[in-house]
Amino acid sequence: MGENATSSAEAAPAVAELDPPNRTLMGPGPSDVHPRVLRAMSTPLVGHLDPSFVELMDEVQDLLRYTFRTDNEWTIPVSGTGSAAMEAAFGNLVEPGDTVLVPSNGYFGDRMASMARRAGGDVVTVDAPWGEPLDPADVESALAAHDPDVFGFVHAETSTGVLQPDVPVLTEAAHDHDAFVVADTVTSLGGVELRVDDWNVDVAYAGPQKCLSCPPGASPLTLSDEAMAKVLDRETDPRSWYLDLSLLEGYWGDERAYHHTAPITNVYALREALRLVAEEGIEARWERHERLASALKAGVEAMGLAMNAPDAYWLPSLNAVCVPEGVDDGAICDAVLEGYDLEIAGGLGDLAGEIFRIGCMGHAARPENVVLTVTALGDALAEAGADVDTDAGVRAVRESLR
Amino acid sequence: MGENATSSAEAAPAVAELDPPNRTLMGPGPSDVHPRVLRAMSTPLVGHLDPSFVELMDEVQDLLRYTFRTDNEWTIPVSGTGSAAMEAAFGNLVEPGDTVLVPSNGYFGDRMASMARRAGGDVVTVDAPWGEPLDPADVESALAAHDPDVFGFVHAETSTGVLQPDVPVLTEAAHDHDAFVVADTVTSLGGVELRVDDWNVDVAYAGPQKCLSCPPGASPLTLSDEAMAKVLDRETDPRSWYLDLSLLEGYWGDERAYHHTAPITNVYALREALRLVAEEGIEARWERHERLASALKAGVEAMGLAMNAPDAYWLPSLNAVCVPEGVDDGAICDAVLEGYDLEIAGGLGDLAGEIFRIGCMGHAARPENVVLTVTALGDALAEAGADVDTDAGVRAVRESLR
């Protein structure tokens, strides 16, 4: 071996045993992971072309279809975090010169725009303020004005805590204008009613670390046959090799031939997280999220705080709570993290400083966590001089859960 | 909740408890994962912006620098498998109109070409047969003929079991022609001598599931300041948002601001795998790979088989063993999988049917696995009628290890 190394990286770094703090994750994600899913992640690996893994891929695809409420053959976990699934959606569906209509009412509409532009698309927007959903009439006008090839919307906006209502109305309008519909379901899949087939959504993607309570790393994506036909009929290659669905077809389709090394452990974890969804039942799971988030909402309201979204578009999995006048949201998040090992988050973009973002997702959506969150938030706000009644908040949680 | 679902995915799939077979992984990767790394993966998560995680990111970067033998500030795990790190390298460094020189002597040179083309590059090749390394004189001629902006080469070709010798000669030639050098070190990092700084490699990427014995999902990438300057000076955005290093700079750089949700668990695992590298010592680890693979080589040769690569470019982490005349390589791989739960692989591309690919990587590079591999391969070949002496093979392994 050569011995001419001169790098200051010569000495091996002394890094201590992994010992992270024991948090309760009630922020915008990741959410707390179920012990069964953690255990699945410690399973020794088989190869990504092992006959047993090739069988297991079918199971994961079936479980994803169940969770997305779809029969789409093209239903796979993308080998990356939710943004990789998002880019797989836009990067494959959008061809250079396509017009892509995206919303401007949150962080993730902006991300859609950036991805669509990088794919060679011409981006136009349909507008609504941050903290409000799209108005179907505005979508209809934008469709008529721009005649887009692809229309993206965010079903559950993690940055604002807004649920987009009227999805079937939006998809029907888009289809009347021959636009494909891409839904960002990162924070709705497995937590909030979502019916890909019944609502005629062409493409949907999600992250595993929200309402599925699975560590990030393999992310759900589903495409209808029609959307996949557009992908397979492209005149030019998608701009990413890694996310090229026509190549991934060789691995996740019937052939099961090598494309890239799948993140085996993440697929194991996703399988276990989706098994938990199937055991609970998808509708029961939606109902649980609504029940627990209702208790959280009752608690923060009884405490004297206001929700940012009215009931018509309240998003149970991500609760936007208004920051009281004169309170520094960052200091409150730090205080609950330090005092209670509890993660919640502040706002982003137009809502920075305006809202707390409190998740109620998957395995984290449990009574003990809701009580903890209301308690910790109330204590921290009172300590900061805000006029809140923590006792009343906790009482309201208990009543709501009774 | 709506009750108008008609999908045949209505019924929850009944999927059994995760119970994969207990393999020994001596194929081209993934390799067997150390129990400490598996345990790290079952650690409950913190958020990707948690102060504790932000600190841990520094540790992972330091450990990666140590393993790559570099001081490069720009040393990060990419949120995806090795091919994502590969595409991050080419997709950021290559701008539309750049000329990119890639090798044609294996599967991964072809992949470089595809990624470079999708990034807008004009691809030219330097040729060598599959199973042979590049000749520095050919590289020099190709550099002179094409004057490329970027020159990619494969340090350890997983498809052919070839180690590229003379790396400093290649990088010097490339730099004389003002080309940036990108090294595919997927199957060398942590297993075979690799000195990014001393050898003046500008960009290197790897997979974690080879000689680092870490589950795939977060993949090492390092760039010199000069390479990163080219990335940050681009006139057009890289074509992937997910892999855009100028955006990832915001997360992995000093700011530590949100870009995407990092695959926290995979980063935990990589940290533990790299701790094991640091504890062993990088040079001791290279030496162990060479020692164990030498025993494997001695065993297969004593058994009566030939190595495909001569010693001058033998790749200890991936041993290409010639398939005896008249033997079906696929049937042998199936037999050792079925009889011994042992994974080895056949050849790809020009070497399909010609070679077995036998890994000797990371935690899998242990005496017990070498003995098992020689035993299982010998038994399966004898059963298939090949003229092999398994006893002599095992004896040679024992002698080599003594």
Short mmCIF file of N, CA, C and O in Angstrom, two decimals, chain A residues 167-234:
data_model
loop_
_atom_site.label_atom_id
_atom_site.label_comp_id
_atom_site.label_asym_id
_atom_site.label_seq_id
_atom_site.Cartn_x
_atom_site.Cartn_y
_atom_site.Cartn_z
N VAL A 167 -61.35 17.54 -4.35
CA VAL A 167 -60.40 16.95 -5.30
C VAL A 167 -61.10 16.42 -6.56
O VAL A 167 -60.63 16.69 -7.68
N PRO A 168 -62.22 15.70 -6.44
CA PRO A 168 -62.86 15.20 -7.68
C PRO A 168 -63.29 16.33 -8.63
O PRO A 168 -63.29 16.15 -9.85
N VAL A 169 -63.63 17.48 -8.06
CA VAL A 169 -64.00 18.63 -8.91
C VAL A 169 -62.77 19.10 -9.69
O VAL A 169 -62.84 19.38 -10.90
N LEU A 170 -61.64 19.16 -9.01
CA LEU A 170 -60.40 19.61 -9.67
C LEU A 170 -59.98 18.63 -10.76
O LEU A 170 -59.58 19.03 -11.86
N THR A 171 -60.05 17.33 -10.45
CA THR A 171 -59.58 16.36 -11.45
C THR A 171 -60.51 16.36 -12.66
O THR A 171 -60.06 16.24 -13.80
N GLU A 172 -61.81 16.52 -12.42
CA GLU A 172 -62.74 16.53 -13.56
C GLU A 172 -62.47 17.74 -14.46
O GLU A 172 -62.44 17.63 -15.69
N ALA A 173 -62.24 18.87 -13.82
CA ALA A 173 -61.95 20.08 -14.61
C ALA A 173 -60.66 19.89 -15.43
O ALA A 173 -60.60 20.22 -16.62
N ALA A 174 -59.66 19.33 -14.78
CA ALA A 174 -58.38 19.12 -15.48
C ALA A 174 -58.56 18.17 -16.66
O ALA A 174 -58.05 18.41 -17.76
N HIS A 175 -59.30 17.10 -16.42
CA HIS A 175 -59.49 16.12 -17.49
C HIS A 175 -60.32 16.68 -18.64
O HIS A 175 -60.11 16.34 -19.80
N ASP A 176 -61.25 17.57 -18.32
CA ASP A 176 -62.01 18.25 -19.38
C ASP A 176 -61.07 19.05 -20.30
O ASP A 176 -61.39 19.30 -21.46
N HIS A 177 -59.94 19.45 -19.72
CA HIS A 177 -58.96 20.19 -20.53
C HIS A 177 -57.79 19.30 -20.94
O HIS A 177 -56.73 19.81 -21.32
N ASP A 178 -57.98 17.97 -20.82
CA ASP A 178 -56.94 17.00 -21.23
C ASP A 178 -55.62 17.18 -20.50
O ASP A 178 -54.54 16.94 -21.08
N ALA A 179 -55.70 17.61 -19.26
CA ALA A 179 -54.47 17.71 -18.46
C ALA A 179 -54.37 16.51 -17.53
O ALA A 179 -55.38 16.04 -17.00
N PHE A 180 -53.17 16.00 -17.38
CA PHE A 180 -52.92 14.98 -16.36
C PHE A 180 -52.85 15.64 -14.98
O PHE A 180 -52.32 16.74 -14.86
N VAL A 181 -53.35 14.93 -13.98
CA VAL A 181 -53.37 15.48 -12.63
C VAL A 181 -52.35 14.76 -11.75
O VAL A 181 -52.37 13.54 -11.63
N VAL A 182 -51.45 15.54 -11.15
CA VAL A 182 -50.47 15.01 -10.20
C VAL A 182 -50.82 15.54 -8.81
O VAL A 182 -50.92 16.75 -8.62
N ALA A 183 -51.01 14.62 -7.86
CA ALA A 183 -51.35 15.03 -6.49
C ALA A 183 -50.19 14.77 -5.55
O ALA A 183 -49.65 13.67 -5.49
N ASP A 184 -49.81 15.81 -4.81
CA ASP A 184 -48.86 15.66 -3.72
C ASP A 184 -49.64 15.17 -2.51
O ASP A 184 -50.45 15.92 -1.94
N THR A 185 -49.43 13.91 -2.14
CA THR A 185 -50.16 13.35 -1.01
C THR A 185 -49.18 12.98 0.12
O THR A 185 -49.43 12.07 0.90
N VAL A 186 -48.08 13.74 0.17
CA VAL A 186 -47.03 13.42 1.13
C VAL A 186 -47.59 13.34 2.55
O VAL A 186 -47.27 12.41 3.30
N THR A 187 -48.43 14.29 2.91
CA THR A 187 -48.90 14.35 4.29
C THR A 187 -50.35 13.87 4.41
O THR A 187 -50.98 14.03 5.45
N SER A 188 -50.90 13.27 3.36
CA SER A 188 -52.24 12.70 3.49
C SER A 188 -52.24 11.18 3.42
O SER A 188 -53.03 10.52 4.12
N LEU A 189 -51.35 10.58 2.63
CA LEU A 189 -51.40 9.12 2.44
C LEU A 189 -51.35 8.38 3.78
O LEU A 189 -50.40 8.53 4.55
N GLY A 190 -52.38 7.61 4.04
CA GLY A 190 -52.42 6.81 5.26
C GLY A 190 -52.94 7.55 6.48
O GLY A 190 -53.01 6.97 7.56
N GLY A 191 -53.33 8.82 6.30
CA GLY A 191 -53.80 9.59 7.45
C GLY A 191 -55.07 10.36 7.20
O GLY A 191 -55.82 10.67 8.13
N VAL A 192 -55.32 10.69 5.93
CA VAL A 192 -56.46 11.52 5.57
C VAL A 192 -57.11 10.87 4.35
O VAL A 192 -56.40 10.32 3.50
N GLU A 193 -58.43 10.93 4.28
CA GLU A 193 -59.11 10.28 3.17
C GLU A 193 -58.47 10.65 1.83
O GLU A 193 -58.31 11.82 1.50
N LEU A 194 -58.12 9.64 1.08
CA LEU A 194 -57.49 9.79 -0.23
C LEU A 194 -57.89 8.59 -1.06
O LEU A 194 -57.68 7.45 -0.66
N ARG A 195 -58.51 8.84 -2.21
CA ARG A 195 -59.00 7.75 -3.06
C ARG A 195 -58.53 8.02 -4.48
O ARG A 195 -59.21 8.70 -5.25
N VAL A 196 -57.37 7.51 -4.79
CA VAL A 196 -56.74 7.81 -6.08
C VAL A 196 -57.64 7.41 -7.25
O VAL A 196 -57.86 8.21 -8.17
N ASP A 197 -58.19 6.22 -7.24
CA ASP A 197 -59.01 5.77 -8.37
C ASP A 197 -60.36 6.49 -8.41
O ASP A 197 -60.75 7.02 -9.46
N ASP A 198 -61.06 6.51 -7.30
CA ASP A 198 -62.39 7.12 -7.31
C ASP A 198 -62.33 8.61 -7.63
O ASP A 198 -63.27 9.16 -8.19
N TRP A 199 -61.23 9.24 -7.25
CA TRP A 199 -61.10 10.67 -7.50
C TRP A 199 -60.41 10.97 -8.83
O TRP A 199 -60.16 12.12 -9.15
N ASN A 200 -60.07 9.92 -9.58
CA ASN A 200 -59.43 10.10 -10.89
C ASN A 200 -58.15 10.93 -10.86
O ASN A 200 -57.91 11.77 -11.73
N VAL A 201 -57.36 10.67 -9.85
CA VAL A 201 -56.01 11.27 -9.79
C VAL A 201 -55.09 10.43 -10.68
O VAL A 201 -55.08 9.21 -10.57
N ASP A 202 -54.34 11.06 -11.57
CA ASP A 202 -53.51 10.29 -12.50
C ASP A 202 -52.20 9.83 -11.87
O ASP A 202 -51.73 8.73 -12.12
N VAL A 203 -51.59 10.72 -11.10
CA VAL A 203 -50.31 10.41 -10.47
C VAL A 203 -50.35 10.95 -9.04
O VAL A 203 -50.79 12.08 -8.82
N ALA A 204 -49.91 10.13 -8.09
CA ALA A 204 -49.81 10.61 -6.71
C ALA A 204 -48.50 10.09 -6.12
O ALA A 204 -48.05 9.00 -6.46
N TYR A 205 -47.92 10.90 -5.27
CA TYR A 205 -46.69 10.48 -4.58
C TYR A 205 -46.79 10.88 -3.12
O TYR A 205 -47.61 11.74 -2.75
N ALA A 206 -45.96 10.25 -2.30
CA ALA A 206 -46.00 10.54 -0.86
C ALA A 206 -44.64 10.29 -0.24
O ALA A 206 -43.73 9.76 -0.88
N GLY A 207 -44.53 10.69 1.01
CA GLY A 207 -43.36 10.36 1.81
C GLY A 207 -43.77 9.30 2.80
O GLY A 207 -44.91 9.27 3.24
N PRO A 208 -42.86 8.44 3.19
CA PRO A 208 -43.22 7.38 4.14
C PRO A 208 -43.18 7.86 5.59
O PRO A 208 -43.70 7.18 6.46
N GLN A 209 -42.56 9.01 5.82
CA GLN A 209 -42.24 9.41 7.20
C GLN A 209 -43.32 10.29 7.81
O GLN A 209 -43.10 10.92 8.83
N LYS A 210 -44.47 10.38 7.16
CA LYS A 210 -45.56 11.20 7.70
C LYS A 210 -46.60 10.25 8.30
O LYS A 210 -46.34 9.62 9.31
N CYS A 211 -47.75 10.08 7.66
CA CYS A 211 -48.82 9.28 8.25
C CYS A 211 -48.57 7.79 8.17
O CYS A 211 -49.32 7.00 8.76
N LEU A 212 -47.55 7.37 7.44
CA LEU A 212 -47.20 5.95 7.43
C LEU A 212 -46.20 5.63 8.55
O LEU A 212 -45.94 4.46 8.83
N SER A 213 -45.62 6.65 9.15
CA SER A 213 -44.69 6.46 10.28
C SER A 213 -43.58 5.48 9.97
O SER A 213 -43.28 4.57 10.75
N CYS A 214 -42.99 5.66 8.83
CA CYS A 214 -41.89 4.81 8.39
C CYS A 214 -40.68 5.71 8.18
O CYS A 214 -40.81 6.83 7.70
N PRO A 215 -39.49 5.28 8.53
CA PRO A 215 -38.32 6.12 8.27
C PRO A 215 -38.22 6.48 6.79
O PRO A 215 -38.53 5.65 5.93
N PRO A 216 -37.79 7.69 6.47
CA PRO A 216 -37.68 8.10 5.07
C PRO A 216 -36.63 7.29 4.32
O PRO A 216 -35.64 6.87 4.92
N GLY A 217 -36.84 7.09 3.02
CA GLY A 217 -35.84 6.40 2.21
C GLY A 217 -36.42 5.58 1.06
O GLY A 217 -35.70 5.23 0.14
N ALA A 218 -37.71 5.25 1.13
CA ALA A 218 -38.39 4.58 0.01
C ALA A 218 -39.79 5.17 -0.03
O ALA A 218 -40.51 5.07 0.96
N SER A 219 -40.15 5.81 -1.13
CA SER A 219 -41.31 6.70 -1.13
C SER A 219 -42.36 6.31 -2.16
O SER A 219 -42.05 6.13 -3.33
N PRO A 220 -43.62 6.23 -1.70
CA PRO A 220 -44.72 5.76 -2.54
C PRO A 220 -44.99 6.64 -3.77
O PRO A 220 -44.98 7.87 -3.68
N LEU A 221 -45.24 5.98 -4.88
CA LEU A 221 -45.59 6.65 -6.14
C LEU A 221 -46.57 5.75 -6.88
O LEU A 221 -46.38 4.53 -6.93
N THR A 222 -47.62 6.35 -7.44
CA THR A 222 -48.54 5.58 -8.26
C THR A 222 -48.91 6.36 -9.51
O THR A 222 -49.06 7.59 -9.46
N LEU A 223 -49.00 5.65 -10.65
CA LEU A 223 -49.39 6.28 -11.92
C LEU A 223 -50.45 5.41 -12.59
O LEU A 223 -50.33 4.19 -12.61
N SER A 224 -51.43 6.08 -13.17
CA SER A 224 -52.44 5.37 -13.96
C SER A 224 -51.80 4.85 -15.25
O SER A 224 -50.72 5.30 -15.66
N ASP A 225 -52.47 3.91 -15.90
CA ASP A 225 -51.99 3.41 -17.19
C ASP A 225 -51.83 4.55 -18.19
O ASP A 225 -50.89 4.56 -18.99
N GLU A 226 -52.76 5.50 -18.16
CA GLU A 226 -52.70 6.61 -19.12
C GLU A 226 -51.48 7.48 -18.85
O GLU A 226 -50.79 7.91 -19.78
N ALA A 227 -51.22 7.75 -17.58
CA ALA A 227 -50.04 8.56 -17.25
C ALA A 227 -48.77 7.81 -17.63
O ALA A 227 -47.83 8.39 -18.19
N MET A 228 -48.75 6.51 -17.35
CA MET A 228 -47.56 5.72 -17.68
C MET A 228 -47.39 5.66 -19.20
O MET A 228 -46.25 5.65 -19.70
N ALA A 229 -48.50 5.65 -19.94
CA ALA A 229 -48.39 5.65 -21.41
C ALA A 229 -47.71 6.93 -21.89
O ALA A 229 -46.88 6.91 -22.80
N LYS A 230 -48.06 8.06 -21.27
CA LYS A 230 -47.38 9.31 -21.64
C LYS A 230 -45.88 9.21 -21.34
O LYS A 230 -45.05 9.64 -22.15
N VAL A 231 -45.54 8.62 -20.21
CA VAL A 231 -44.13 8.46 -19.85
C VAL A 231 -43.41 7.57 -20.87
O VAL A 231 -42.31 7.90 -21.34
N LEU A 232 -44.05 6.46 -21.22
CA LEU A 232 -43.38 5.52 -22.13
C LEU A 232 -43.35 6.01 -23.57
O LEU A 232 -42.55 5.52 -24.38
N ASP A 233 -44.20 6.99 -23.89
CA ASP A 233 -44.23 7.54 -25.25
C ASP A 233 -43.37 8.79 -25.41
O ASP A 233 -43.41 9.44 -26.47
N ARG A 234 -42.62 9.13 -24.41
CA ARG A 234 -41.79 10.35 -24.49
C ARG A 234 -40.89 10.32 -25.72
O ARG A 234 -40.37 9.27 -26.09
#
